mmCIF file of C-alpha atoms in Angstrom:
data_model
loop_
_atom_site.group_PDB
_atom_site.id
_atom_site.type_symbol
_atom_site.label_atom_id
_atom_site.label_comp_id
_atom_site.label_asym_id
_atom_site.label_seq_id
_atom_site.Cartn_x
_atom_site.Cartn_y
_atom_site.Cartn_z
ATOM 1 C CA SER V 1 -15.331 -32.371 22.537
ATOM 2 C CA VAL V 2 -16.072 -33.074 26.199
ATOM 3 C CA MET V 3 -12.370 -32.811 27.125
ATOM 4 C CA GLU V 4 -12.046 -29.321 25.634
ATOM 5 C CA LYS V 5 -15.171 -28.163 27.493
ATOM 6 C CA LEU V 6 -13.756 -29.584 30.708
ATOM 7 C CA LYS V 7 -10.459 -27.685 30.250
ATOM 8 C CA VAL V 8 -12.323 -24.424 29.699
ATOM 9 C CA ALA V 9 -14.434 -25.060 32.763
ATOM 10 C CA VAL V 10 -11.329 -25.790 34.890
ATOM 11 C CA ILE V 11 -9.324 -22.800 33.615
ATOM 12 C CA GLY V 12 -12.235 -20.380 33.775
ATOM 13 C CA VAL V 13 -12.804 -17.109 31.952
ATOM 14 C CA GLY V 14 -10.736 -15.022 34.401
ATOM 15 C CA SER V 15 -7.726 -17.296 34.008
ATOM 16 C CA ILE V 16 -7.951 -17.194 30.214
ATOM 17 C CA SER V 17 -7.973 -13.390 30.328
ATOM 18 C CA GLN V 18 -4.986 -13.490 32.685
ATOM 19 C CA LEU V 19 -3.130 -15.767 30.236
ATOM 20 C CA HIS V 20 -3.830 -13.265 27.434
ATOM 21 C CA ILE V 21 -2.574 -10.416 29.603
ATOM 22 C CA GLU V 22 0.650 -12.245 30.491
ATOM 23 C CA SER V 23 1.421 -13.145 26.870
ATOM 24 C CA TYR V 24 0.670 -9.541 25.872
ATOM 25 C CA ARG V 25 3.037 -8.191 28.534
ATOM 26 C CA LYS V 26 5.874 -10.457 27.381
ATOM 27 C CA ALA V 27 5.433 -9.465 23.733
ATOM 28 C CA ARG V 28 5.046 -5.821 24.716
ATOM 29 C CA TYR V 29 8.273 -5.846 26.737
ATOM 30 C CA SER V 30 10.147 -7.389 23.821
ATOM 31 C CA LEU V 31 8.831 -4.751 21.407
ATOM 32 C CA GLU V 32 9.652 -1.875 23.769
ATOM 33 C CA GLN V 33 13.201 -3.140 24.323
ATOM 34 C CA ARG V 34 13.777 -3.498 20.583
ATOM 35 C CA ILE V 35 12.509 0.017 19.845
ATOM 36 C CA LEU V 36 14.563 1.564 22.656
ATOM 37 C CA SER V 37 17.640 -0.364 21.510
ATOM 38 C CA ASP V 38 17.110 0.845 17.920
ATOM 39 C CA GLU V 39 16.796 4.436 19.121
ATOM 40 C CA ASP V 40 19.955 4.155 21.237
ATOM 41 C CA PHE V 41 21.836 2.679 18.289
ATOM 42 C CA TRP V 42 20.659 5.448 15.953
ATOM 43 C CA ASN V 43 21.532 8.186 18.450
ATOM 44 C CA SER V 44 24.939 6.716 19.268
ATOM 45 C CA ARG V 45 25.887 6.621 15.596
ATOM 46 C CA HIS V 46 25.166 10.330 15.082
ATOM 47 C CA ARG V 47 26.865 12.475 17.671
ATOM 48 C CA PRO V 48 26.160 16.202 17.800
ATOM 49 C CA SER V 49 28.965 18.186 16.178
ATOM 50 C CA GLY V 50 29.968 19.953 19.427
ATOM 51 C CA ILE V 51 31.150 16.776 21.178
ATOM 52 C CA SER V 52 34.840 15.961 20.933
ATOM 53 C CA LYS V 53 36.235 12.622 19.802
ATOM 54 C CA GLY V 54 37.652 11.917 23.287
ATOM 55 C CA SER V 55 34.239 11.918 25.009
ATOM 56 C CA ASP V 56 32.453 8.806 26.274
ATOM 57 C CA MET V 57 29.959 8.835 23.410
ATOM 58 C CA PRO V 58 30.716 6.370 20.595
ATOM 59 C CA TYR V 59 32.003 8.040 17.475
ATOM 60 C CA PRO V 60 30.454 7.006 14.138
ATOM 61 C CA ALA V 61 32.857 4.951 12.034
ATOM 62 C CA SER V 62 31.449 6.341 8.789
ATOM 63 C CA GLY V 63 28.533 8.282 7.407
ATOM 64 C CA TRP V 64 27.231 5.273 5.486
ATOM 65 C CA LEU V 65 24.299 4.484 7.830
ATOM 66 C CA PHE V 66 23.141 8.092 8.010
ATOM 67 C CA SER V 67 23.432 8.516 4.249
ATOM 68 C CA ALA V 68 21.535 5.283 3.548
ATOM 69 C CA VAL V 69 18.672 6.184 5.884
ATOM 70 C CA VAL V 70 18.397 9.762 4.599
ATOM 71 C CA ASN V 71 18.349 8.523 0.994
ATOM 72 C CA LYS V 72 15.678 5.936 1.800
ATOM 73 C CA HIS V 73 13.597 8.623 3.523
ATOM 74 C CA ALA V 74 13.921 10.827 0.441
ATOM 75 C CA ASP V 75 12.729 7.914 -1.723
ATOM 76 C CA MET V 76 9.739 7.396 0.551
ATOM 77 C CA MET V 77 8.835 11.092 0.374
ATOM 78 C CA ASP V 78 9.201 11.081 -3.420
ATOM 79 C CA ASN V 79 6.581 8.326 -3.451
ATOM 80 C CA TYR V 80 4.152 10.094 -1.119
ATOM 81 C CA PRO V 81 0.838 8.209 -1.317
ATOM 82 C CA VAL V 82 -2.289 9.776 -2.733
ATOM 83 C CA PRO V 83 -5.779 8.500 -1.941
ATOM 84 C CA ALA V 84 -7.410 6.470 -4.707
ATOM 85 C CA LEU V 85 -10.974 5.606 -3.768
ATOM 86 C CA LEU V 86 -12.656 3.295 -6.237
ATOM 87 C CA PRO V 87 -16.234 2.004 -6.101
ATOM 88 C CA ARG V 88 -16.737 -1.656 -5.221
ATOM 89 C CA GLU V 89 -19.797 -1.858 -7.413
ATOM 90 C CA GLU V 90 -21.725 0.423 -9.758
ATOM 91 C CA SER V 91 -24.013 1.720 -6.995
ATOM 92 C CA ASP V 92 -20.966 2.947 -5.003
ATOM 93 C CA LYS V 93 -19.779 5.289 -7.747
ATOM 94 C CA GLU V 94 -21.282 8.457 -6.267
ATOM 95 C CA GLU V 95 -19.931 7.745 -2.753
ATOM 96 C CA ALA V 96 -16.459 7.038 -4.166
ATOM 97 C CA GLU V 97 -16.488 10.370 -6.006
ATOM 98 C CA THR V 98 -17.593 12.193 -2.857
ATOM 99 C CA LEU V 99 -14.898 10.526 -0.757
ATOM 100 C CA SER V 100 -12.306 11.256 -3.457
ATOM 101 C CA SER V 101 -12.957 14.948 -2.921
ATOM 102 C CA VAL V 102 -13.253 14.821 0.904
ATOM 103 C CA ILE V 103 -10.280 12.624 1.904
ATOM 104 C CA PRO V 104 -7.579 14.873 0.351
ATOM 105 C CA VAL V 105 -9.011 17.834 2.303
ATOM 106 C CA VAL V 106 -8.931 15.836 5.560
ATOM 107 C CA LEU V 107 -5.316 14.837 4.867
ATOM 108 C CA GLU V 108 -4.335 18.428 4.079
ATOM 109 C CA ARG V 109 -6.013 19.827 7.221
ATOM 110 C CA ASN V 110 -4.132 17.277 9.333
ATOM 111 C CA ASN V 111 -0.758 18.093 7.709
ATOM 112 C CA PHE V 112 -0.544 14.454 6.703
ATOM 113 C CA GLU V 113 2.639 15.001 4.693
ATOM 114 C CA ASP V 114 4.470 15.862 7.941
ATOM 115 C CA THR V 115 2.805 12.930 9.700
ATOM 116 C CA TYR V 116 3.852 10.656 6.845
ATOM 117 C CA SER V 117 7.425 11.989 6.973
ATOM 118 C CA ASN V 118 7.668 11.363 10.720
ATOM 119 C CA ALA V 119 6.211 7.881 10.260
ATOM 120 C CA CYS V 120 8.827 7.175 7.571
ATOM 121 C CA TRP V 121 11.640 8.125 9.951
ATOM 122 C CA TYR V 122 10.102 5.901 12.641
ATOM 123 C CA LYS V 123 9.748 3.014 10.208
ATOM 124 C CA LEU V 124 13.316 3.324 8.964
ATOM 125 C CA LYS V 125 14.705 3.312 12.502
ATOM 126 C CA HIS V 126 12.409 0.696 14.047
ATOM 127 C CA GLY V 127 11.041 -1.375 11.167
ATOM 128 C CA THR V 128 7.403 -0.460 11.673
ATOM 129 C CA CYS V 129 5.102 2.478 12.278
ATOM 130 C CA ALA V 130 1.467 3.143 13.033
ATOM 131 C CA TYR V 131 -1.056 5.912 12.455
ATOM 132 C CA GLY V 132 -3.978 6.786 14.658
ATOM 133 C CA VAL V 133 -7.158 8.140 13.080
ATOM 134 C CA PHE V 134 -9.334 9.587 15.819
ATOM 135 C CA TRP V 135 -12.325 11.832 16.241
ATOM 136 C CA ASP V 136 -11.119 14.903 18.145
ATOM 137 C CA PRO V 137 -14.061 16.845 19.626
ATOM 138 C CA SER V 138 -11.835 19.859 20.429
ATOM 139 C CA LEU V 139 -11.211 20.693 16.747
ATOM 140 C CA GLU V 140 -13.257 23.167 14.707
ATOM 141 C CA SER V 141 -14.308 25.285 17.705
ATOM 142 C CA GLY V 142 -15.746 22.326 19.586
ATOM 143 C CA ILE V 143 -17.635 20.800 16.664
ATOM 144 C CA GLY V 144 -15.011 18.088 16.205
ATOM 145 C CA ASP V 145 -13.134 16.656 13.252
ATOM 146 C CA VAL V 146 -10.901 13.781 12.250
ATOM 147 C CA SER V 147 -7.371 13.852 13.650
ATOM 148 C CA ILE V 148 -4.528 11.797 12.125
ATOM 149 C CA THR V 149 -1.405 11.286 14.221
ATOM 150 C CA ASN V 150 1.622 9.031 14.475
ATOM 151 C CA ILE V 151 1.539 6.445 17.206
ATOM 152 C CA ASP V 152 4.723 6.022 19.234
ATOM 153 C CA LEU V 153 4.586 2.292 19.896
ATOM 154 C CA VAL V 154 6.455 2.646 23.194
ATOM 155 C CA LYS V 155 3.918 5.097 24.646
ATOM 156 C CA TYR V 156 0.710 3.357 23.542
ATOM 157 C CA ARG V 157 -0.857 0.205 24.929
ATOM 158 C CA PHE V 158 -2.974 -2.022 22.711
ATOM 159 C CA LEU V 159 -5.252 -4.399 24.577
ATOM 160 C CA THR V 160 -6.619 -6.601 21.823
ATOM 161 C CA PHE V 161 -8.326 -9.311 23.851
ATOM 162 C CA PHE V 162 -11.461 -7.251 24.408
ATOM 163 C CA LYS V 163 -14.285 -6.540 21.944
ATOM 164 C CA PHE V 164 -12.660 -3.149 21.444
ATOM 165 C CA TYR V 165 -9.057 -2.130 20.962
ATOM 166 C CA VAL V 166 -8.194 -0.047 23.986
ATOM 167 C CA ILE V 167 -5.495 2.497 23.158
ATOM 168 C CA ILE V 168 -4.078 4.308 26.166
ATOM 169 C CA LYS V 169 -1.844 7.363 25.799
ATOM 170 C CA GLY V 170 -1.143 9.159 29.031
ATOM 171 C CA ARG V 171 -4.530 10.015 30.487
ATOM 172 C CA ARG V 172 -6.420 9.699 27.182
ATOM 173 C CA ILE V 173 -8.198 6.419 26.431
ATOM 174 C CA ASN V 174 -9.627 5.611 22.994
ATOM 175 C CA LEU V 175 -11.898 2.652 22.286
ATOM 176 C CA ILE V 176 -11.876 1.376 18.737
ATOM 177 C CA ARG V 177 -14.367 -1.335 17.800
ATOM 178 C CA LYS V 178 -12.848 -4.455 16.271
ATOM 179 C CA ILE V 179 -14.004 -5.289 12.766
#
């Protein structure tokens, strides 16, 4: 409608981007605070054995939380996922067979079982986890290969209002095209 076009013209493209950035920052701050609070709670419930009961650190009331989380982690590791690549149609059968032999090798070379285990711990403590699948040109003597890593949600920044996801970790910036 004419009214909607008028509002867009008044707000402008720069202002719309600024509104996206502000809403992202608010949601980001909330997520970071929740994750840091979860980590503090987990750490405060499991004191190192060398600290006495009279110290300032809170003392765990029971081992129930630790036992529950460790048992859940063991269940998750018992159900370690395996890739199952099926063809979408008859003509994809050969590609599915090829990928079924390649993907397990990629996972093995990236020590994905350890990555999965670390992601399970993160998910149990914080309620969510994320993996990053990147092309790392430094692998294989400079030829490059796929790298699979856990993403610490406090250290990464996801800017989703562009045509690409911009993932920033320290000084490294990765652009991932939106699908």
